[in-house]
């Protein structure tokens, strides 16, 4: 039987003297509260505080990192229990799905998913043997048992994980009922929302026109007019702020921004509502909406996050049969220097604006993003995202960005996850990798250890709260 063991020095430098420094740095941040300013957990969990159903519902089904890799190895979505096209038999038995996952656990060797999962199994569920075909049933039973105890209800886990803030992400069309329930309860768990307007600002989004009309109904504004549309968006931002939102999030295909005249805006808006726009015009419209959102941010102080560069739903067959967010989103090349210029020309010098830019295209770290963030007061760099939320991704980020932008134009870590139980695991990886990077600077006499200590505390805690304006 193979043992599951989390080595206390995991991810720290292999070289003894650097490792000793990294260990000392890690001690400073190991116990700090988690600030999770960007993610996709379900607010209903914290509103209802019900038990999680079973290991499969909690650990496999919401995690697209898991099923994308299994799918790539020939495991069907139906066998993983994901609802799909008519006629296909979908596996209903959570235990069978768990066994399938266990049988394929070797697929995750060398991936961050393996690190996160092992951390969850060991630290959260106290399991002591490795997951494989033979231990699958024991795992299922031990996890399932614990999930039905008080200590594993969502709010209890929030406390146990020491999460000070947890941001979820909602559309402006969301009535935020779960956030309202949380705020109306006697529990103050630091769950806040984030304003994600893609469904109403992206002409290529499913049901865009209906969404814009629904926005009108929700706000009592005439969203067929440009002015009414903007004021409806503004009204929803204010509404989100009453549920703790301090940020907006924009998931666009590119980083393009635009700065059109009022007449051009009105004409383009009429065109996208009529649905007779070109692909390029949709790009220009999204770009204009980023600039409009920046203007609104100057008034209401919401921090902007831009997540460009994902080719969503790349696999048309998977999209048709299973819908979005099924692991079929693939990164594309992204250009920032020219794309962000219209917005930066207008607002880039205003320190009241805070725009956090992320990338899935690592080739731009040193050439574009670090120089931009190392110059414009309004720009900050988000942490390695999605495919780069990994030890090597974090190392590449610090190596390519720090010399030009420093640490203080970055914003700490985001877990960006739906997988609630993996949040401590993900933050722990980020903390260890920051210690790893800083320990090298100390060992090479490029930074005194006392300063490295300050930096790692800032990266873990202070900088995140400052960047996201969390009190
Ligand atoms: Zn996200």
Short mmCIF file of C-alpha atoms and ligand atoms in Angstrom, two decimals:
data_model
loop_
_atom_site.label_atom_id
_atom_site.label_comp_id
_atom_site.label_asym_id
_atom_site.label_seq_id
_atom_site.Cartn_x
_atom_site.Cartn_y
_atom_site.Cartn_z
CA UNK A 1 0.00 0.00 0.00
CA UNK A 2 1.50 3.36 -0.94
CA UNK A 3 1.51 6.10 1.63
CA UNK A 4 0.17 9.59 1.09
CA UNK A 5 2.65 11.98 2.64
CA UNK A 6 2.91 15.74 2.24
CA UNK A 7 6.57 16.55 2.64
CA UNK A 8 7.01 19.67 4.80
CA UNK A 9 9.59 21.00 2.31
CA UNK A 10 7.57 20.35 -0.81
CA UNK A 11 8.13 22.96 -3.53
CA UNK A 12 10.95 24.60 -1.57
CA UNK A 13 14.45 24.75 -3.14
CA UNK A 14 16.33 21.45 -3.38
CA UNK A 15 19.62 23.09 -2.40
CA UNK A 16 20.08 22.93 1.40
CA UNK A 17 21.18 26.48 2.15
CA UNK A 18 18.51 28.13 -0.02
CA UNK A 19 15.92 25.75 1.37
CA UNK A 20 16.74 26.83 4.92
CA UNK A 21 16.02 30.46 3.96
CA UNK A 22 12.79 29.46 2.20
CA UNK A 23 11.66 27.53 5.27
CA UNK A 24 12.16 30.58 7.48
CA UNK A 25 10.22 32.76 5.01
CA UNK A 26 7.43 30.20 4.79
CA UNK A 27 7.02 30.22 8.57
CA UNK A 28 6.08 33.91 8.29
CA UNK A 29 3.14 33.25 5.96
CA UNK A 30 2.06 29.67 6.58
CA UNK A 31 -0.63 30.66 9.08
CA UNK A 32 -1.83 33.93 7.55
CA UNK A 33 -5.54 34.18 6.64
CA UNK A 34 -6.53 33.44 3.06
CA UNK A 35 -7.70 36.35 0.94
CA UNK A 36 -9.45 34.97 -2.14
CA UNK A 37 -10.42 38.04 -4.18
CA UNK A 38 -11.33 36.23 -7.39
CA UNK A 39 -13.09 32.88 -7.77
CA UNK A 40 -16.12 30.92 -8.82
CA UNK A 41 -17.47 29.09 -5.80
CA UNK A 42 -21.26 28.90 -5.50
CA UNK A 43 -22.67 31.48 -3.07
CA UNK A 44 -25.62 29.13 -2.41
CA UNK A 45 -23.24 26.91 -0.44
CA UNK A 46 -22.65 29.65 2.10
CA UNK A 47 -26.23 30.93 2.04
CA UNK A 48 -27.81 27.53 2.69
CA UNK A 49 -24.93 25.95 4.59
CA UNK A 50 -26.11 22.47 3.62
CA UNK A 51 -23.88 19.41 3.72
CA UNK A 52 -22.03 18.73 0.48
CA UNK A 53 -23.67 15.70 -1.14
CA UNK A 54 -20.82 13.32 -1.82
CA UNK A 55 -17.13 13.23 -2.86
CA UNK A 56 -17.97 13.10 -6.57
CA UNK A 57 -20.30 16.11 -6.53
CA UNK A 58 -17.78 18.10 -4.54
CA UNK A 59 -14.39 17.13 -5.92
CA UNK A 60 -14.90 15.92 -9.48
CA UNK A 61 -17.96 17.38 -11.13
CA UNK A 62 -17.19 21.10 -10.61
CA UNK A 63 -13.52 20.78 -11.54
CA UNK A 64 -12.80 21.31 -15.23
CA UNK A 65 -9.09 20.68 -14.60
CA UNK A 66 -10.08 17.14 -13.68
CA UNK A 67 -12.38 16.25 -16.51
CA UNK A 68 -10.43 17.98 -19.27
CA UNK A 69 -7.45 15.71 -18.66
CA UNK A 70 -9.58 12.59 -18.24
CA UNK A 71 -11.47 13.46 -21.41
CA UNK A 72 -8.16 13.82 -23.26
CA UNK A 73 -7.33 10.26 -22.23
CA UNK A 74 -10.54 8.88 -23.63
CA UNK A 75 -12.84 8.98 -20.60
CA UNK A 76 -16.26 10.19 -21.73
CA UNK A 77 -18.07 13.09 -20.08
CA UNK A 78 -21.11 10.84 -19.65
CA UNK A 79 -19.05 8.32 -17.69
CA UNK A 80 -18.04 11.22 -15.41
CA UNK A 81 -21.71 11.97 -14.82
CA UNK A 82 -21.83 15.26 -16.69
CA UNK A 83 -25.28 15.97 -18.10
CA UNK A 84 -25.20 15.78 -21.87
CA UNK A 85 -26.99 15.29 -25.14
CA UNK A 86 -30.26 13.41 -25.37
CA UNK A 87 -29.98 9.67 -25.75
CA UNK A 88 -26.60 9.14 -24.12
CA UNK A 89 -26.59 7.17 -20.86
CA UNK A 90 -25.11 9.34 -18.16
CA UNK A 91 -23.54 7.64 -15.17
CA UNK A 92 -25.64 8.41 -12.09
CA UNK A 93 -23.79 6.44 -9.43
CA UNK A 94 -21.32 8.79 -7.69
CA UNK A 95 -19.34 5.87 -6.36
CA UNK A 96 -18.75 4.48 -9.85
CA UNK A 97 -17.59 7.90 -11.03
CA UNK A 98 -15.25 8.10 -8.07
CA UNK A 99 -13.76 4.70 -8.93
CA UNK A 100 -13.22 5.81 -12.50
CA UNK A 101 -11.40 8.91 -11.26
CA UNK A 102 -9.28 6.82 -8.88
CA UNK A 103 -8.36 4.39 -11.66
CA UNK A 104 -7.08 7.31 -13.73
CA UNK A 105 -5.38 9.21 -10.90
CA UNK A 106 -1.94 8.58 -12.46
CA UNK A 107 -3.01 10.95 -15.26
CA UNK A 108 -2.42 13.82 -12.84
CA UNK A 109 1.21 12.98 -11.95
CA UNK A 110 3.31 16.11 -12.41
CA UNK A 111 0.28 18.41 -12.64
CA UNK A 112 -0.86 20.95 -10.06
CA UNK A 113 -4.17 19.06 -9.76
CA UNK A 114 -2.22 16.22 -8.16
CA UNK A 115 -0.66 18.63 -5.64
CA UNK A 116 -4.03 20.18 -4.80
CA UNK A 117 -5.87 16.88 -4.55
CA UNK A 118 -3.24 15.22 -2.35
CA UNK A 119 -3.31 18.26 -0.07
CA UNK A 120 -7.10 18.02 0.22
CA UNK A 121 -7.01 14.27 0.86
CA UNK A 122 -4.29 14.56 3.48
CA UNK A 123 -4.93 17.90 5.23
CA UNK A 124 -8.69 18.17 4.94
CA UNK A 125 -9.76 14.50 5.14
CA UNK A 126 -6.81 12.98 7.02
CA UNK A 127 -6.33 10.18 4.50
CA UNK A 128 -3.00 8.40 4.77
CA UNK A 129 -2.73 6.20 1.69
CA UNK A 130 -2.48 7.22 -1.95
CA UNK A 131 -5.57 7.29 -4.12
CA UNK A 132 -5.67 4.43 -6.62
CA UNK A 133 -8.00 1.71 -7.76
CA UNK A 134 -7.53 -0.27 -4.55
CA UNK A 135 -8.08 2.61 -2.14
CA UNK A 136 -10.98 4.14 -4.11
CA UNK A 137 -13.77 2.72 -1.96
CA UNK A 138 -12.06 3.52 1.34
CA UNK A 139 -11.54 7.07 0.08
CA UNK A 140 -15.16 7.42 -0.95
CA UNK A 141 -16.47 6.20 2.39
CA UNK A 142 -14.07 8.20 4.57
CA UNK A 143 -14.72 11.41 2.63
CA UNK A 144 -18.46 10.85 2.46
CA UNK A 145 -18.68 10.19 6.21
CA UNK A 146 -16.85 13.37 7.05
CA UNK A 147 -18.87 15.47 4.58
CA UNK A 148 -21.96 14.71 6.63
CA UNK A 149 -20.57 16.10 9.87
CA UNK A 150 -21.00 19.66 11.21
CA UNK A 151 -17.31 20.41 10.71
CA UNK A 152 -17.68 19.96 6.96
CA UNK A 153 -20.58 22.30 6.34
CA UNK A 154 -19.51 25.17 4.06
CA UNK A 155 -19.44 27.86 6.76
CA UNK A 156 -17.47 25.67 9.16
CA UNK A 157 -14.95 24.98 6.40
CA UNK A 158 -14.61 28.71 5.68
CA UNK A 159 -13.59 29.19 9.33
CA UNK A 160 -11.33 26.16 9.39
CA UNK A 161 -9.58 27.26 6.19
CA UNK A 162 -9.10 30.70 7.77
CA UNK A 163 -10.60 32.48 4.75
CA UNK A 164 -11.01 36.16 5.51
CA UNK A 165 -12.50 37.11 2.14
CA UNK A 166 -13.97 34.94 -0.59
CA UNK A 167 -15.21 36.63 -3.77
CA UNK A 168 -17.68 34.86 -6.03
CA UNK A 169 -18.48 36.03 -9.57
CA UNK A 170 -21.96 36.98 -10.79
CA UNK A 171 -23.63 38.43 -13.87
CA UNK A 172 -25.37 41.82 -13.62
CA UNK A 173 -28.58 39.87 -14.31
CA UNK A 174 -28.16 37.90 -11.09
CA UNK A 175 -30.46 39.03 -8.29
CA UNK A 176 -27.75 38.08 -5.75
CA UNK A 177 -30.31 36.26 -3.60
CA UNK A 178 -27.67 34.04 -2.04
CA UNK A 179 -25.53 37.00 -1.12
CA UNK A 180 -28.62 38.64 0.35
CA UNK A 181 -29.30 35.51 2.41
CA UNK A 182 -25.71 35.46 3.66
CA UNK A 183 -25.92 39.08 4.71
CA UNK A 184 -29.29 38.51 6.36
CA UNK A 185 -27.90 35.63 8.41
CA UNK A 186 -26.06 35.76 11.72
CA UNK A 187 -22.86 34.57 10.03
CA UNK A 188 -20.36 37.09 8.74
CA UNK A 189 -18.10 34.98 6.62
CA UNK A 190 -16.46 37.48 4.28
CA UNK A 191 -18.25 36.20 1.16
CA UNK A 192 -18.54 39.00 -1.41
CA UNK A 193 -19.63 39.22 -5.02
CA UNK A 194 -17.83 40.40 -8.18
CA UNK A 195 -19.50 42.17 -11.10
CA UNK A 196 -18.96 40.20 -14.30
CA UNK A 197 -20.80 41.95 -17.15
CA UNK A 198 -19.76 39.71 -20.08
CA UNK A 199 -23.33 38.46 -20.75
CA UNK A 200 -24.52 42.05 -21.32
CA UNK A 201 -21.46 43.68 -22.93
CA UNK A 202 -20.27 40.99 -25.32
CA UNK A 203 -22.32 40.83 -28.55
CA UNK A 204 -21.03 37.27 -29.10
CA UNK A 205 -22.33 36.01 -25.75
CA UNK A 206 -25.24 33.55 -25.93
CA UNK A 207 -28.55 35.47 -25.92
CA UNK A 208 -26.82 38.86 -25.78
CA UNK A 209 -29.82 40.87 -27.00
CA UNK A 210 -32.23 39.14 -24.61
CA UNK A 211 -29.77 39.75 -21.82
CA UNK A 212 -29.62 43.47 -22.58
CA UNK A 213 -33.43 43.60 -22.56
CA UNK A 214 -33.54 41.70 -19.26
CA UNK A 215 -31.08 44.24 -17.88
CA UNK A 216 -33.60 46.94 -18.83
CA UNK A 217 -36.43 45.18 -17.03
CA UNK A 218 -34.33 44.65 -13.94
CA UNK A 219 -33.31 48.30 -13.68
CA UNK A 220 -36.29 50.14 -15.17
CA UNK A 221 -33.97 51.70 -17.74
CA UNK A 222 -34.52 51.81 -21.49
CA UNK A 223 -31.60 49.61 -22.51
CA UNK A 224 -32.41 50.06 -26.20
CA UNK A 225 -30.76 53.47 -25.92
CA UNK A 226 -27.04 53.88 -25.33
CA UNK A 227 -27.59 56.25 -22.40
CA UNK A 228 -30.18 53.96 -20.78
CA UNK A 229 -27.90 50.95 -21.28
CA UNK A 230 -24.96 52.67 -19.58
CA UNK A 231 -27.05 53.84 -16.68
CA UNK A 232 -28.49 50.34 -16.22
CA UNK A 233 -24.95 48.95 -16.04
CA UNK A 234 -24.04 51.66 -13.54
CA UNK A 235 -27.10 50.89 -11.42
CA UNK A 236 -26.20 47.20 -11.23
CA UNK A 237 -22.64 48.09 -10.20
CA UNK A 238 -24.06 50.07 -7.28
CA UNK A 239 -26.30 47.14 -6.40
CA UNK A 240 -23.33 44.76 -6.43
CA UNK A 241 -21.40 47.13 -4.18
CA UNK A 242 -24.08 46.76 -1.51
CA UNK A 243 -23.15 43.06 -1.45
CA UNK A 244 -19.51 43.76 -0.89
CA UNK A 245 -18.27 43.91 -4.49
CA UNK A 246 -15.00 45.77 -4.81
CA UNK A 247 -14.18 44.59 -8.32
CA UNK A 248 -15.45 43.90 -11.80
CA UNK A 249 -14.19 41.10 -14.04
CA UNK A 250 -14.04 41.00 -17.82
CA UNK A 251 -13.42 37.81 -19.75
CA UNK A 252 -12.82 39.05 -23.28
CA UNK A 253 -11.27 37.18 -26.21
CA UNK A 254 -8.63 39.91 -26.62
CA UNK A 255 -7.32 42.90 -24.65
CA UNK A 256 -8.66 45.35 -27.22
CA UNK A 257 -9.96 48.66 -25.91
CA UNK A 258 -11.60 51.42 -27.96
CA UNK A 259 -12.32 55.11 -27.57
CA UNK A 260 -15.20 56.03 -29.86
CA UNK A 261 -17.14 59.29 -30.09
CA UNK A 262 -20.63 59.43 -28.60
CA UNK A 263 -22.22 59.22 -32.05
CA UNK A 264 -20.10 56.23 -32.96
CA UNK A 265 -21.07 54.52 -29.69
CA UNK A 266 -24.77 55.06 -30.34
CA UNK A 267 -24.52 53.78 -33.91
CA UNK A 268 -22.49 50.70 -32.96
CA UNK A 269 -24.80 49.89 -30.06
CA UNK A 270 -27.82 50.01 -32.39
CA UNK A 271 -25.99 47.70 -34.76
CA UNK A 272 -25.09 45.06 -32.15
CA UNK A 273 -28.66 45.14 -30.79
CA UNK A 274 -29.98 44.57 -34.29
CA UNK A 275 -27.54 41.71 -34.63
CA UNK A 276 -26.13 42.90 -37.96
CA UNK A 277 -22.57 43.60 -36.81
CA UNK A 278 -19.35 42.06 -38.11
CA UNK A 279 -16.84 40.11 -36.02
CA UNK A 280 -14.58 43.17 -35.97
CA UNK A 281 -17.41 45.40 -34.80
CA UNK A 282 -18.11 43.02 -31.91
CA UNK A 283 -14.43 43.41 -30.94
CA UNK A 284 -14.65 47.20 -31.10
CA UNK A 285 -17.84 47.15 -29.04
CA UNK A 286 -16.31 45.01 -26.29
CA UNK A 287 -13.28 47.29 -26.35
CA UNK A 288 -15.48 50.36 -25.98
CA UNK A 289 -17.25 48.73 -23.04
CA UNK A 290 -13.92 48.25 -21.26
CA UNK A 291 -13.27 51.97 -21.63
CA UNK A 292 -16.81 52.74 -20.40
CA UNK A 293 -16.26 50.46 -17.41
CA UNK A 294 -12.98 52.23 -16.63
CA UNK A 295 -14.88 55.53 -16.61
CA UNK A 296 -17.45 54.06 -14.23
CA UNK A 297 -14.65 52.73 -12.02
CA UNK A 298 -13.33 56.25 -11.60
CA UNK A 299 -16.68 57.16 -10.06
CA UNK A 300 -17.51 54.10 -8.00
CA UNK A 301 -13.94 52.86 -7.33
CA UNK A 302 -14.53 49.25 -8.41
CA UNK A 303 -11.24 47.60 -9.38
CA UNK A 304 -11.20 46.24 -12.96
CA UNK A 305 -9.91 42.78 -13.81
CA UNK A 306 -9.24 41.84 -17.42
CA UNK A 307 -8.91 38.15 -18.32
CA UNK A 308 -8.31 37.97 -22.07
CA UNK A 309 -6.94 35.30 -24.33
CA UNK A 310 -9.11 32.26 -23.95
CA UNK A 311 -10.61 30.72 -27.03
CA UNK A 312 -13.82 29.60 -25.33
CA UNK A 313 -15.60 26.40 -26.32
CA UNK A 314 -12.92 25.41 -28.83
CA UNK A 315 -14.50 21.98 -29.28
CA UNK A 316 -17.87 22.51 -31.01
CA UNK A 317 -19.00 18.96 -30.36
CA UNK A 318 -18.38 19.22 -26.63
CA UNK A 319 -20.05 22.66 -26.56
CA UNK A 320 -23.11 21.35 -28.40
CA UNK A 321 -23.52 18.31 -26.16
CA UNK A 322 -22.33 19.54 -22.76
CA UNK A 323 -22.30 23.35 -22.83
CA UNK A 324 -19.62 25.82 -21.67
CA UNK A 325 -16.87 25.42 -19.04
CA UNK A 326 -16.11 21.81 -19.90
CA UNK A 327 -12.36 22.10 -20.21
CA UNK A 328 -12.47 22.99 -23.91
CA UNK A 329 -11.15 26.54 -23.50
CA UNK A 330 -7.73 26.92 -25.12
CA UNK A 331 -5.32 29.90 -24.77
CA UNK A 332 -4.53 32.08 -27.78
CA UNK A 333 -1.79 34.60 -28.50
CA UNK A 334 -2.63 38.01 -27.00
CA UNK A 335 -1.26 41.48 -27.71
CA UNK A 336 -1.55 44.15 -24.99
CA UNK A 337 0.64 47.14 -25.93
CA UNK A 338 -1.47 48.38 -28.82
CA UNK A 339 -4.73 46.87 -27.57
CA UNK A 340 -4.77 48.68 -24.22
CA UNK A 341 -3.59 52.01 -25.64
CA UNK A 342 -7.00 53.67 -26.24
CA UNK A 343 -8.01 53.02 -22.62
CA UNK A 344 -4.60 53.93 -21.22
CA UNK A 345 -4.46 57.14 -23.28
CA UNK A 346 -7.63 58.17 -21.55
CA UNK A 347 -7.24 56.84 -18.00
CA UNK A 348 -3.82 55.18 -17.66
CA UNK A 349 -2.27 58.05 -15.73
CA UNK A 350 -5.03 58.25 -13.17
CA UNK A 351 -3.98 56.44 -9.98
CA UNK A 352 -7.63 56.28 -8.90
CA UNK A 353 -8.18 53.65 -11.59
CA UNK A 354 -6.90 50.20 -10.78
CA UNK A 355 -6.93 47.73 -13.63
CA UNK A 356 -5.52 44.26 -13.01
CA UNK A 357 -4.48 42.47 -16.17
CA UNK A 358 -4.08 38.70 -16.48
CA UNK A 359 -2.71 36.60 -19.30
CA UNK A 360 -2.78 33.06 -20.64
CA UNK A 361 0.03 34.01 -23.03
CA UNK A 362 3.26 33.89 -21.04
CA UNK A 363 5.30 35.27 -23.94
CA UNK A 364 4.05 38.76 -23.06
CA UNK A 365 5.26 38.83 -19.43
CA UNK A 366 8.62 40.44 -20.00
CA UNK A 367 7.97 42.04 -23.39
CA UNK A 368 4.61 43.72 -22.76
CA UNK A 369 2.96 43.31 -19.37
CA UNK A 370 5.84 44.01 -17.00
CA UNK A 371 6.88 47.17 -18.91
CA UNK A 372 3.26 48.40 -19.04
CA UNK A 373 2.57 47.73 -15.34
CA UNK A 374 6.00 49.09 -14.47
CA UNK A 375 4.98 52.40 -16.01
CA UNK A 376 1.23 53.15 -15.89
CA UNK A 377 -0.14 54.06 -12.44
CA UNK A 378 -3.53 52.54 -13.35
CA UNK A 379 -2.16 49.09 -14.27
CA UNK A 380 -1.33 46.09 -12.09
CA UNK A 381 -0.41 42.51 -13.00
CA UNK A 382 -2.63 39.66 -11.94
CA UNK A 383 -1.01 36.40 -10.79
CA UNK A 384 -0.37 33.44 -13.13
CA UNK A 385 -3.77 32.34 -14.24
CA UNK A 386 -5.49 29.05 -15.07
CA UNK A 387 -3.01 26.87 -17.00
CA UNK A 388 -0.18 28.81 -15.33
CA UNK A 389 -1.57 28.53 -11.80
CA UNK A 390 1.14 25.97 -11.12
CA UNK A 391 4.59 25.86 -9.51
CA UNK A 392 6.42 26.32 -12.81
CA UNK A 393 3.93 28.96 -13.94
CA UNK A 394 4.53 30.94 -10.76
CA UNK A 395 8.29 30.64 -11.09
CA UNK A 396 8.19 31.86 -14.71
CA UNK A 397 5.95 34.77 -13.71
CA UNK A 398 8.25 36.04 -10.93
CA UNK A 399 11.36 35.53 -13.06
CA UNK A 400 10.02 37.40 -16.05
CA UNK A 401 8.12 40.19 -14.36
CA UNK A 402 9.91 41.20 -11.17
CA UNK A 403 12.97 42.93 -12.61
CA UNK A 404 10.83 45.34 -14.62
CA UNK A 405 7.65 45.77 -12.57
CA UNK A 406 8.89 44.91 -9.07
CA UNK A 407 6.72 43.06 -6.57
CA UNK A 408 4.49 46.03 -5.83
CA UNK A 409 2.83 46.20 -9.26
CA UNK A 410 1.56 42.67 -8.69
CA UNK A 411 -1.45 41.81 -6.55
CA UNK A 412 -0.76 38.56 -4.72
CA UNK A 413 -2.51 35.32 -5.51
CA UNK A 414 -5.96 34.45 -6.94
CA UNK A 415 -7.22 30.87 -6.74
CA UNK A 416 -9.91 31.48 -9.41
CA UNK A 417 -11.56 28.21 -8.51
CA UNK A 418 -14.93 26.46 -8.28
CA UNK A 419 -13.30 23.70 -6.23
CA UNK A 420 -13.89 25.06 -2.73
CA UNK A 421 -11.90 22.43 -0.87
CA UNK A 422 -8.79 23.09 -2.92
CA UNK A 423 -8.57 26.76 -1.92
CA UNK A 424 -6.10 26.26 0.96
CA UNK A 425 -4.05 23.90 -1.23
CA UNK A 426 -3.77 26.45 -4.01
CA UNK A 427 -2.82 29.30 -1.70
CA UNK A 428 -0.25 27.08 -0.04
CA UNK A 429 1.41 26.37 -3.39
CA UNK A 430 1.55 30.12 -4.13
CA UNK A 431 3.05 30.90 -0.71
CA UNK A 432 5.69 28.20 -1.09
CA UNK A 433 6.63 29.31 -4.60
CA UNK A 434 6.99 32.94 -3.48
CA UNK A 435 9.25 31.77 -0.65
CA UNK A 436 11.19 29.69 -3.16
CA UNK A 437 11.75 32.69 -5.43
CA UNK A 438 12.61 35.08 -2.61
CA UNK A 439 14.99 32.59 -0.98
CA UNK A 440 17.09 32.61 -4.13
CA UNK A 441 17.31 36.42 -4.08
CA UNK A 442 18.43 36.23 -0.44
CA UNK A 443 20.96 33.44 -1.09
CA UNK A 444 22.47 35.41 -3.97
CA UNK A 445 22.73 38.49 -1.72
CA UNK A 446 20.34 40.45 -3.91
CA UNK A 447 17.85 41.12 -1.10
CA UNK A 448 18.38 41.05 2.68
CA UNK A 449 16.35 38.34 4.42
CA UNK A 450 14.47 40.88 6.54
CA UNK A 451 13.16 42.58 3.41
CA UNK A 452 12.28 39.26 1.81
CA UNK A 453 10.23 38.55 4.93
CA UNK A 454 8.29 41.79 4.43
CA UNK A 455 7.78 41.02 0.74
CA UNK A 456 6.39 37.54 1.29
CA UNK A 457 3.90 38.83 3.90
CA UNK A 458 2.88 41.58 1.47
CA UNK A 459 2.45 39.13 -1.42
CA UNK A 460 0.38 36.77 0.72
CA UNK A 461 -1.81 39.28 2.53
CA UNK A 462 -1.26 43.05 2.48
CA UNK A 463 -0.93 43.54 -1.26
CA UNK A 464 -4.04 41.49 -2.02
CA UNK A 465 -6.19 43.53 0.33
CA UNK A 466 -4.78 46.78 -1.01
CA UNK A 467 -5.14 45.83 -4.69
CA UNK A 468 -8.75 44.72 -4.25
CA UNK A 469 -9.61 47.55 -1.82
CA UNK A 470 -10.66 45.12 0.91
CA UNK A 471 -10.94 46.66 4.35
ZN1 LIG B 1 -12.20 33.68 -12.98
#
